[in-house]
PDB file of C-alpha atoms in Angstrom:
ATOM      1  CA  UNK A 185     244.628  -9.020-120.642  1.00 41.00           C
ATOM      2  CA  UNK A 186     241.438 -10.317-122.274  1.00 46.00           C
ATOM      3  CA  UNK A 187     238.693 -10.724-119.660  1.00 70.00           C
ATOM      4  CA  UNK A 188     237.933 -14.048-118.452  1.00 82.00           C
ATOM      5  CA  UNK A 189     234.348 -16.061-119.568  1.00 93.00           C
ATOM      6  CA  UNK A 190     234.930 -19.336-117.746  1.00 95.00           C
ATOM      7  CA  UNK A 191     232.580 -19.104-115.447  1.00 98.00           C
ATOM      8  CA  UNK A 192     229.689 -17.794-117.792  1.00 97.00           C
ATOM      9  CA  UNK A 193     226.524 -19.103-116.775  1.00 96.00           C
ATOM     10  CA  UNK A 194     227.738 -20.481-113.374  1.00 97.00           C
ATOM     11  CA  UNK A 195     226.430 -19.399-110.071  1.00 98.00           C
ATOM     12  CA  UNK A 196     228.048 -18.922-106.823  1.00 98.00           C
ATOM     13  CA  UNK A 197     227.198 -17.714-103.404  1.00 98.00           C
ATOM     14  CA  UNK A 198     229.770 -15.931-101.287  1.00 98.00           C
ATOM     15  CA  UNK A 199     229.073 -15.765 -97.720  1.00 98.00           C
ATOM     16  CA  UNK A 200     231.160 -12.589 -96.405  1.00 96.00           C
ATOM     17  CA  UNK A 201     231.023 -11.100 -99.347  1.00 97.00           C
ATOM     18  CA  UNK A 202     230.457  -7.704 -98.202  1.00 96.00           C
ATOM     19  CA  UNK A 203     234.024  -6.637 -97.293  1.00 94.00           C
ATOM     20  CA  UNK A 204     237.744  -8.641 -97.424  1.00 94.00           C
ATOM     21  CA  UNK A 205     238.263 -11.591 -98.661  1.00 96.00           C
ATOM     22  CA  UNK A 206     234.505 -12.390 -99.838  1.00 97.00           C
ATOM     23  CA  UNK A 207     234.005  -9.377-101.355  1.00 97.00           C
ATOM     24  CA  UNK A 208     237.059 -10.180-103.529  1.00 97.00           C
ATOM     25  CA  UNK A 209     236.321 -13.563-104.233  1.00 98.00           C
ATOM     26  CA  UNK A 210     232.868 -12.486-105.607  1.00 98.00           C
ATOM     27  CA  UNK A 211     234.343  -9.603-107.691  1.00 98.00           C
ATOM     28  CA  UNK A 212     236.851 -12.696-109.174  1.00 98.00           C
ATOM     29  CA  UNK A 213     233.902 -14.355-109.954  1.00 98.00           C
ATOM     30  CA  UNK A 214     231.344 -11.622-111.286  1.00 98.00           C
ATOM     31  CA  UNK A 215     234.220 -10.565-113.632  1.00 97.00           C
ATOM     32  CA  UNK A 216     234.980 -14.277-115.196  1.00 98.00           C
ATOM     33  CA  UNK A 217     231.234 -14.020-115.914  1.00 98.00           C
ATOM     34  CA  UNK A 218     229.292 -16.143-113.182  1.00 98.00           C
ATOM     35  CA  UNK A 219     226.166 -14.996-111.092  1.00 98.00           C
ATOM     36  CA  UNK A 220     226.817 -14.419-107.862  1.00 98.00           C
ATOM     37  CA  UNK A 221     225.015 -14.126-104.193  1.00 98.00           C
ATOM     38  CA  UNK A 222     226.302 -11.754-102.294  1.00 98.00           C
ATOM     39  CA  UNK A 223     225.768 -12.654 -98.614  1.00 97.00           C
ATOM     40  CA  UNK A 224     226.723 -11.072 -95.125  1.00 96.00           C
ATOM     41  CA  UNK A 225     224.756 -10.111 -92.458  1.00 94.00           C
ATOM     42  CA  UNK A 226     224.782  -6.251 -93.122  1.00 96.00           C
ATOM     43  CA  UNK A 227     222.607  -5.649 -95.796  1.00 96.00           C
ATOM     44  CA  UNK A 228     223.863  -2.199 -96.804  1.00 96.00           C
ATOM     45  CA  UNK A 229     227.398  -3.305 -96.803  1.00 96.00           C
ATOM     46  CA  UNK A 230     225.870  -6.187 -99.393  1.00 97.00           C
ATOM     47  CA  UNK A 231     223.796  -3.861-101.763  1.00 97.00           C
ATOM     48  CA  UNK A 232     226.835  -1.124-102.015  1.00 97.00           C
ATOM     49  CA  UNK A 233     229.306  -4.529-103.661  1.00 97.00           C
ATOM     50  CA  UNK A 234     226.105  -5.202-105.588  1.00 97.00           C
ATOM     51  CA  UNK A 235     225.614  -1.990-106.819  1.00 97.00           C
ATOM     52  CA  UNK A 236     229.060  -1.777-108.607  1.00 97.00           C
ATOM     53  CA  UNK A 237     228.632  -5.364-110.249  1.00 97.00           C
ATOM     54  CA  UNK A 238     225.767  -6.329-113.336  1.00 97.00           C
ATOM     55  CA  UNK A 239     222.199  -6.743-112.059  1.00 97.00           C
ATOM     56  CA  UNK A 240     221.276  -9.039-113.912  1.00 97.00           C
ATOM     57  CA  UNK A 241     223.691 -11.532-112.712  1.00 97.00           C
ATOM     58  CA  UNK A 242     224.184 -10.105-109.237  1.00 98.00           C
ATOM     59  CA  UNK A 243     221.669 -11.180-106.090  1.00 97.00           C
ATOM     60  CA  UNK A 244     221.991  -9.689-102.491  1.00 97.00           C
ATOM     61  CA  UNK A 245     220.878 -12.559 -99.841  1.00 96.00           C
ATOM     62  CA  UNK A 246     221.601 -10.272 -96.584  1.00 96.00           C
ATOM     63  CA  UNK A 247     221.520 -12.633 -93.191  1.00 95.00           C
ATOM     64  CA  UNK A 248     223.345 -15.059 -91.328  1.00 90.00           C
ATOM     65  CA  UNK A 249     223.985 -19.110 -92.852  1.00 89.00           C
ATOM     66  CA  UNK A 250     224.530 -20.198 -88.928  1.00 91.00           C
ATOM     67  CA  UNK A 251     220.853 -20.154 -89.068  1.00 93.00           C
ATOM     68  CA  UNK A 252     219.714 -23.751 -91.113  1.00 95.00           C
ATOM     69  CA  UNK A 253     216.482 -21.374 -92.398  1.00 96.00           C
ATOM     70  CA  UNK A 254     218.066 -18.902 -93.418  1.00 96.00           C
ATOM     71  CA  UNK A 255     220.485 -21.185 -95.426  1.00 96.00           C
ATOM     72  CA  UNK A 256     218.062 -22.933 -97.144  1.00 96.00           C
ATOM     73  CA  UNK A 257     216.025 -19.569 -97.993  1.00 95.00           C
ATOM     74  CA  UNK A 258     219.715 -18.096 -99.349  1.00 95.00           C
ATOM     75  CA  UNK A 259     220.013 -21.340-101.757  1.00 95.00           C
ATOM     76  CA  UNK A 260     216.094 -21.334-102.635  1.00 94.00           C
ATOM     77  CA  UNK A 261     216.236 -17.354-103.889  1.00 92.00           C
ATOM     78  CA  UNK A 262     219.311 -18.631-105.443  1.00 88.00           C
ATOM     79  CA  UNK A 263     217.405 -21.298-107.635  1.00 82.00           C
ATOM     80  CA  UNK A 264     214.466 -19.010-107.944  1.00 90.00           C
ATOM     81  CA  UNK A 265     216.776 -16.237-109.676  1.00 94.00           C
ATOM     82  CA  UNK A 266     219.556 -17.984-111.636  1.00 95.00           C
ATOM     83  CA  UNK A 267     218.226 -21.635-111.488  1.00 94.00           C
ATOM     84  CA  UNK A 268     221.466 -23.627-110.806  1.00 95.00           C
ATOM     85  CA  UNK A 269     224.284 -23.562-108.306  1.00 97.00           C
ATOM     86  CA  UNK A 270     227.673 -24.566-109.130  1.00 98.00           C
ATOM     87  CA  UNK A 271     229.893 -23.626-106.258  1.00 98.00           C
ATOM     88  CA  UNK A 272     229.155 -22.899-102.540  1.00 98.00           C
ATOM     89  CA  UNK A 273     231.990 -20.279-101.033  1.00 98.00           C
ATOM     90  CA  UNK A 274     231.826 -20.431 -97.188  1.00 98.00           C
ATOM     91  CA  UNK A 275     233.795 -17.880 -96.295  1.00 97.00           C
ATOM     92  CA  UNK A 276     231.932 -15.603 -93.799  1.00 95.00           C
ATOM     93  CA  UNK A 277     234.218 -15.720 -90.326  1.00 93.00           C
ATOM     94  CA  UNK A 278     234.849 -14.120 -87.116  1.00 93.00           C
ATOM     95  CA  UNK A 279     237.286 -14.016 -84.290  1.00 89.00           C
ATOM     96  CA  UNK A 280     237.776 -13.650 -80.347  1.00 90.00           C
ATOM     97  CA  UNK A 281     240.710 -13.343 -79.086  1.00 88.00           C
ATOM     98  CA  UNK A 282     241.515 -13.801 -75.470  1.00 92.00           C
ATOM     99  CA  UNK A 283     242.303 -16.391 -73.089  1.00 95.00           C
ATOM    100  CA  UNK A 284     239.461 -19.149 -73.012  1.00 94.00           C
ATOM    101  CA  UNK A 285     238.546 -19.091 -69.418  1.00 95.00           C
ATOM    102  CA  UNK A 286     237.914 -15.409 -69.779  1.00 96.00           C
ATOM    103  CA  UNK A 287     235.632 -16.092 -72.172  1.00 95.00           C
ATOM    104  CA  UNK A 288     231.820 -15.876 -72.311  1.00 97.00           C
ATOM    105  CA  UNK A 289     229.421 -18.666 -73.532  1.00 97.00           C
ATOM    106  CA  UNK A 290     228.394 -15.330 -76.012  1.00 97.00           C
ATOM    107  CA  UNK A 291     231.765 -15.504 -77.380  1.00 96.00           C
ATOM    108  CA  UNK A 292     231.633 -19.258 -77.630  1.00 96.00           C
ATOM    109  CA  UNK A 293     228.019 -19.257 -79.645  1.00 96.00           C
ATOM    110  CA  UNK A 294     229.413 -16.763 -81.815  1.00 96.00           C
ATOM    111  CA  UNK A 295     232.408 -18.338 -83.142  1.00 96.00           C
ATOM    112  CA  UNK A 296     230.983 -21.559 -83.316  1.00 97.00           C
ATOM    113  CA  UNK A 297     227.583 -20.580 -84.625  1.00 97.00           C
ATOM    114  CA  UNK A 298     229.465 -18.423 -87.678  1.00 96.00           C
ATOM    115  CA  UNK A 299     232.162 -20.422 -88.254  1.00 97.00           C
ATOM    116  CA  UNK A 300     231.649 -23.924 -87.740  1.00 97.00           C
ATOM    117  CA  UNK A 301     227.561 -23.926 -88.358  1.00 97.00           C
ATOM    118  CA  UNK A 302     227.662 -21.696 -90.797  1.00 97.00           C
ATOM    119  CA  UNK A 303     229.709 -23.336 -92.868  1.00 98.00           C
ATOM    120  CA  UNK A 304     227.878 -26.627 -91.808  1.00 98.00           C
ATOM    121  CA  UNK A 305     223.855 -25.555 -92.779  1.00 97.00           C
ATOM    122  CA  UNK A 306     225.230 -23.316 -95.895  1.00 97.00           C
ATOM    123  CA  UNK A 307     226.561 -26.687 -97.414  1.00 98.00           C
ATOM    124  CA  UNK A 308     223.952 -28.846 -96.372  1.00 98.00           C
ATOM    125  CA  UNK A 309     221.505 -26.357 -97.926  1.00 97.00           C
ATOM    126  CA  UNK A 310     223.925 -26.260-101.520  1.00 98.00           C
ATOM    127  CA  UNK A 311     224.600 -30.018-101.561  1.00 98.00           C
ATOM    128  CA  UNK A 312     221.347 -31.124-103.161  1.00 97.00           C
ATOM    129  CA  UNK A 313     221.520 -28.170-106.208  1.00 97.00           C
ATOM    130  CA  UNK A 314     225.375 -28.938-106.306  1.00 98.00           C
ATOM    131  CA  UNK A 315     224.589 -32.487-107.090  1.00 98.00           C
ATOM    132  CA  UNK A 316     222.721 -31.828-110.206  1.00 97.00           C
ATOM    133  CA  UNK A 317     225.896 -29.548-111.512  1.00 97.00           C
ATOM    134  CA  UNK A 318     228.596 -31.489-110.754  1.00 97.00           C
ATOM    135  CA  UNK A 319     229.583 -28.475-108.591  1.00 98.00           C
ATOM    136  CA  UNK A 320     232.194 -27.797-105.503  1.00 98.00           C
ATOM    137  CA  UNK A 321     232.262 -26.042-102.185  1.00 98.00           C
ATOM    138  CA  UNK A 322     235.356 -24.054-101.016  1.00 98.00           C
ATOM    139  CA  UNK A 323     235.850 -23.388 -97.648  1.00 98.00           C
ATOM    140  CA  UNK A 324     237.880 -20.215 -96.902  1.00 97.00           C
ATOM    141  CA  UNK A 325     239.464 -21.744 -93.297  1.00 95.00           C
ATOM    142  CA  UNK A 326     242.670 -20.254 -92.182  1.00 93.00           C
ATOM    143  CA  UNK A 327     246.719 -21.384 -91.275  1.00 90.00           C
ATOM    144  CA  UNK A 328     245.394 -21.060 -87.519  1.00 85.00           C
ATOM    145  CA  UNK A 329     243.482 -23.968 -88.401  1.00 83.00           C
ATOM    146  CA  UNK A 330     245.775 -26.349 -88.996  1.00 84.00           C
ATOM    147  CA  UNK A 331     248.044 -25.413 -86.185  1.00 80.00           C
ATOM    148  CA  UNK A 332     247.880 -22.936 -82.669  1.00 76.00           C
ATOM    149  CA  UNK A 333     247.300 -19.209 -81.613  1.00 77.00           C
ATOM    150  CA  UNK A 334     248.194 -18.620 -78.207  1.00 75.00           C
ATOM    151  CA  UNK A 335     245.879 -16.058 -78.246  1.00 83.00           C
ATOM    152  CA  UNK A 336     242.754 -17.569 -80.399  1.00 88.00           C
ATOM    153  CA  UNK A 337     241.651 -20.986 -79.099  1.00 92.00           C
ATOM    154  CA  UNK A 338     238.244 -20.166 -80.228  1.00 94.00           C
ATOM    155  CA  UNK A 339     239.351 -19.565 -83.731  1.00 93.00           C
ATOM    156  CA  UNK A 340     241.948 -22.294 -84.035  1.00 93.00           C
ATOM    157  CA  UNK A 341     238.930 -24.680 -82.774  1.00 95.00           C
ATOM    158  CA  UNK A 342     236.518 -23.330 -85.477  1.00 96.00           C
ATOM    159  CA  UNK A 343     239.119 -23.704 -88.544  1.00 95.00           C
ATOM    160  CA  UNK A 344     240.170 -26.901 -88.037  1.00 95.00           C
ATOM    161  CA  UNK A 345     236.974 -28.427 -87.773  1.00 96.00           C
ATOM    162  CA  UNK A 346     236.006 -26.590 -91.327  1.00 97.00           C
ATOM    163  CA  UNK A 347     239.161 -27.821 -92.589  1.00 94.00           C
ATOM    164  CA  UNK A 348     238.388 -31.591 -91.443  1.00 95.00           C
ATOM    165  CA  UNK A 349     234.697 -30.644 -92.372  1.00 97.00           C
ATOM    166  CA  UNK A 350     236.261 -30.308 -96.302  1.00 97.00           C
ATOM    167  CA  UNK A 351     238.011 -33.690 -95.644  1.00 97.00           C
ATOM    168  CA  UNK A 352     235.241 -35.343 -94.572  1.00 98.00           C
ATOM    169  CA  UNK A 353     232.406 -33.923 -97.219  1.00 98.00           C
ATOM    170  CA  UNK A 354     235.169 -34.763-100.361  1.00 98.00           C
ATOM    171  CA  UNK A 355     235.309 -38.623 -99.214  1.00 98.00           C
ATOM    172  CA  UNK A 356     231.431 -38.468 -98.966  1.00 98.00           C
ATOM    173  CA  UNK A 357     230.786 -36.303-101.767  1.00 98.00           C
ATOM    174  CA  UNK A 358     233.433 -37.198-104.663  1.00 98.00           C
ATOM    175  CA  UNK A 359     231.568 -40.280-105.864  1.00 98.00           C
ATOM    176  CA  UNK A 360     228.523 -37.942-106.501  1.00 98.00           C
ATOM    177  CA  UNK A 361     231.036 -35.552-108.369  1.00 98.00           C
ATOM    178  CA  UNK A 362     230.877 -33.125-106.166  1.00 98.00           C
ATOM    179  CA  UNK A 363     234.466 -31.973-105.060  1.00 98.00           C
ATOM    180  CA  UNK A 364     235.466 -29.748-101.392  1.00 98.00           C
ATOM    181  CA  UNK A 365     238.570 -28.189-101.299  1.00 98.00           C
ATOM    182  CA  UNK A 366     239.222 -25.341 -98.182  1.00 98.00           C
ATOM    183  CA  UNK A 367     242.042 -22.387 -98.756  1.00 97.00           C
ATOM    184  CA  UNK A 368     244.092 -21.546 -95.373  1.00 94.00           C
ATOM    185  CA  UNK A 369     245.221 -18.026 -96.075  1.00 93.00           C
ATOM    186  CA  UNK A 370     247.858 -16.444 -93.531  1.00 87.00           C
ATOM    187  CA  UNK A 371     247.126 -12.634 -92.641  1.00 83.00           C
ATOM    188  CA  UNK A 372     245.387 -11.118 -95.416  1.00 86.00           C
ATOM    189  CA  UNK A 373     243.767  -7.700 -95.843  1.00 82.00           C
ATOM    190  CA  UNK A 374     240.215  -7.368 -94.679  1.00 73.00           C
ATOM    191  CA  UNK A 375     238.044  -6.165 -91.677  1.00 75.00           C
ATOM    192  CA  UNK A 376     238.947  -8.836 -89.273  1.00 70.00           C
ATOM    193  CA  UNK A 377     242.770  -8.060 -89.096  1.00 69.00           C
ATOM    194  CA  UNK A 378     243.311  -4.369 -89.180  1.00 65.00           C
ATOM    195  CA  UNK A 379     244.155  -4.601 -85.546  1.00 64.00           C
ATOM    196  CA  UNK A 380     247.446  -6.647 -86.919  1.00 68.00           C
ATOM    197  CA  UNK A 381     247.877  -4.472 -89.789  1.00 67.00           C
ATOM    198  CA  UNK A 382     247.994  -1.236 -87.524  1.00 67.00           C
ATOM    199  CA  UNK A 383     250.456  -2.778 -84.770  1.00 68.00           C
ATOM    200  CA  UNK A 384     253.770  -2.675 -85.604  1.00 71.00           C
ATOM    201  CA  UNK A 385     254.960  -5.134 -83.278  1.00 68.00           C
ATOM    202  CA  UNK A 386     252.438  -7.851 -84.722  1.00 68.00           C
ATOM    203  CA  UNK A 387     253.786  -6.574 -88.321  1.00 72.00           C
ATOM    204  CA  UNK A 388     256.882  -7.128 -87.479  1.00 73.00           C
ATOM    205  CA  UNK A 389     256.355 -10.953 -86.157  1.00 74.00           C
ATOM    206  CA  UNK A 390     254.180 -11.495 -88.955  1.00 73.00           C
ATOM    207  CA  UNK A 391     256.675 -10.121 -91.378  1.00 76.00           C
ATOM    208  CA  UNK A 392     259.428 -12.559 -89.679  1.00 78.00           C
ATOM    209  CA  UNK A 393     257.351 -15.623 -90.586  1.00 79.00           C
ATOM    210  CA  UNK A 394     256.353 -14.314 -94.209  1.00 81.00           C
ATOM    211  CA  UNK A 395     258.251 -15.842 -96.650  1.00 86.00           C
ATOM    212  CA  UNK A 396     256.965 -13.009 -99.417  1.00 89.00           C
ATOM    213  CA  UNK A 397     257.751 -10.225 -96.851  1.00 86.00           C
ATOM    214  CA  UNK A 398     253.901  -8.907 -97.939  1.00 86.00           C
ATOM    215  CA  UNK A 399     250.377  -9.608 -95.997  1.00 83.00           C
ATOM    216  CA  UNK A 400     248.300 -11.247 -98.515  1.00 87.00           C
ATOM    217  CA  UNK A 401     245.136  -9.547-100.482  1.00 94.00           C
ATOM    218  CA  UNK A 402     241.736 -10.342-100.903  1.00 95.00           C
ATOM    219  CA  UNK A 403     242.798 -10.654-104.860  1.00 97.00           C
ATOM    220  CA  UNK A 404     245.144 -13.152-103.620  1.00 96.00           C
ATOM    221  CA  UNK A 405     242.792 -15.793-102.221  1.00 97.00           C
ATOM    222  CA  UNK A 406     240.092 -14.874-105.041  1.00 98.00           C
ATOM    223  CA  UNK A 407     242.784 -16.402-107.262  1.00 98.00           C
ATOM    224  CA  UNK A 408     243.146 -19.272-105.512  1.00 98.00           C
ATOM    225  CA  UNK A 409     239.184 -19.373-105.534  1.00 98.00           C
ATOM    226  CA  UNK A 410     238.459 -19.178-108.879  1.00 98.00           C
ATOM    227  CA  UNK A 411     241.107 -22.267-110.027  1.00 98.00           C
ATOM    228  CA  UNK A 412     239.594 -24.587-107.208  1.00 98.00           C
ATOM    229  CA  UNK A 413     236.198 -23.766-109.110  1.00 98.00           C
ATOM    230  CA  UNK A 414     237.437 -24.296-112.313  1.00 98.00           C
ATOM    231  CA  UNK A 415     237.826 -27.236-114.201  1.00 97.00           C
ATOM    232  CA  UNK A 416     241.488 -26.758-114.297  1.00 97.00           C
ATOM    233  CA  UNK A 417     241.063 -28.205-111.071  1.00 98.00           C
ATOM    234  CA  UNK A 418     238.877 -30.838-111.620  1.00 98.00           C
ATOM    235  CA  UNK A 419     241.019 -33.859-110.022  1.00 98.00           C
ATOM    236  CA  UNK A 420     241.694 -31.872-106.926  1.00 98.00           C
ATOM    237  CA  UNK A 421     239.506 -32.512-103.893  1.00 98.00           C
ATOM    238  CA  UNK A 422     239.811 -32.616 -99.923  1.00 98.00           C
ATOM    239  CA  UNK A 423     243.114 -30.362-100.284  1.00 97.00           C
ATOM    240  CA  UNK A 424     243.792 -27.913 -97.495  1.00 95.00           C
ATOM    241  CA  UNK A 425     245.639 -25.228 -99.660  1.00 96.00           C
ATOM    242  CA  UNK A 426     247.361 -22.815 -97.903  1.00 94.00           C
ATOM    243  CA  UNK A 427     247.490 -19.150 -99.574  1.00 94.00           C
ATOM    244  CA  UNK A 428     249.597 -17.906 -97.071  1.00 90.00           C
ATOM    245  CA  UNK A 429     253.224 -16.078 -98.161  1.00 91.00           C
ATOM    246  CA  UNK A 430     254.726 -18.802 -96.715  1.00 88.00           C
ATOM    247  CA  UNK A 431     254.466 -18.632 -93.272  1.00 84.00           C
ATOM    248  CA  UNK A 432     253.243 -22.053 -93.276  1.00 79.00           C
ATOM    249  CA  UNK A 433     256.774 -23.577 -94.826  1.00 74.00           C
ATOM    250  CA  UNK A 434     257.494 -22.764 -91.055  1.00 68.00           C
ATOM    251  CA  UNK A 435     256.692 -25.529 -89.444  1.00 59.00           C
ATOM    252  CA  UNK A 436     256.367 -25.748 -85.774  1.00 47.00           C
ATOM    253  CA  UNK A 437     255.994 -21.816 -85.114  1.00 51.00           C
ATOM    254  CA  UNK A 438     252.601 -20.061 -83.733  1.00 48.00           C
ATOM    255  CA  UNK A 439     250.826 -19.236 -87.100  1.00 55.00           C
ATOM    256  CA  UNK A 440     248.494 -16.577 -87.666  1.00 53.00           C
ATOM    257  CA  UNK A 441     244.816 -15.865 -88.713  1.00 57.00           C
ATOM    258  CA  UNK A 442     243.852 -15.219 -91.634  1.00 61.00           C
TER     259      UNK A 442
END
């Protein structure tokens, strides 16, 4: 298959981009010809992706966007090397699982401050640049946050307020041109669930729910990535598009993180 150019001389910034999903989602992009920002908080993790990708369109922006400094210093070195932006990808994420009144106001921050505010000062920061393009911001939430985990109220809480966040920021945003769409992926191979992928038990339930009898792959959301980004998409905004195998055409069951 001929190689993709669509996205030659675009820029994008992946948060998370270091492993999983966000590493995929920048590869997608790097190889349809955009610059891209790879972001996560481990800088080694970020300059080994980087390392494998073209340096001249390739920036490493280690650190944390649940910091509003740091997330207007990621977009500023963005304008400073590539001089546009043209799509924000908030994807960076973490979970606790547990019951909530077991929980620590440490586990609380965490969530909240990676998830939710994350997501929150990494757009603010993009909005102004994203103006000028006619750009978008995609919001990697979850199935688990447009529904219940008996086990992750903390991570239920943070995806659906980034998928009501993408709601929100397409009414306010749209007449500027600038469109928000969020992909809810189901389980889907990456750091944060190999503790699912290596019990059988949690296979098994996950596997009962799955439609496409497969966990889903960074590739998979990627995919789904790139067409929200591309003008292919260009009427589509505030959608909630789950990327999930299916397990959300099961309505009324316990979903699962993705």
């Amino acid at each position: 298959m001929t190689q993709s150019t669509r996205f030659a001389g675009k820029t994008v910034i992946v948060t998370g981009s270091s492993t999983g999903i966000g590493e995929g989602i920048a590869r997608r992009f790097h190889d349809e010809g955009a610059n891209v920002v790879i972001n996560a908080r481990n800088a080694e993790k970020c300059a080994g992706v980087a390392e494998t990708l073209d340096p001249a369109r390739t920036l490493v922006v280690a650190g944390v966007g649940s910091s509003s400094e740091f997330a207007n210093e990621c977009v500023g070195m963005r304008v400073e090397r590539f001089f546009c932006l043209d799509c924000m990808i908030n994807n960076a994420g973490v979970a606790e699982q547990g019951m909530l009144h077991k929980m620590s106001d440490a586990q609380i921050d965490r969530v909240s401050d990676i998830n939710v505010k994350g997501v929150l000062y990494m757009s603010r920061a993009a909005i102004p640049e994203l103006k000028k393009t006619q750009g978008s911001i995609i919001n990697i939430s979850s199935v688990s946050g447009t529904g219940g985990d008996s086990m992750l109220p903390l991570y239920n809480a943070s995806k659906g307020a980034v998928t009501n966040l993408t709601r929100g920021l397409a009414l306010q945003l749209g007449p500027v041109g600038v469109r928000v769409n969020t992909i809810n992926p189901s389980v889907t191979r990456s750091d944060m669930v190999d503790g699912i992928l290596g019990n059988e038990g949690a296979m098994q339930m996950v596997m009962n729910r799955m439609a496409l009898k497969r966990v889903g792959e960074p590739e998979d959301i990627a995919a789904a990535a790139a067409f929200l980004a591309s003008e292919d998409a260009s009427f589509i905004t505030g959608v909630p598009l789950p990327v999930d195998g299916g397990v959300s055409a099961s309505n009324g069951q316990p979903n699962f993180m993705g």
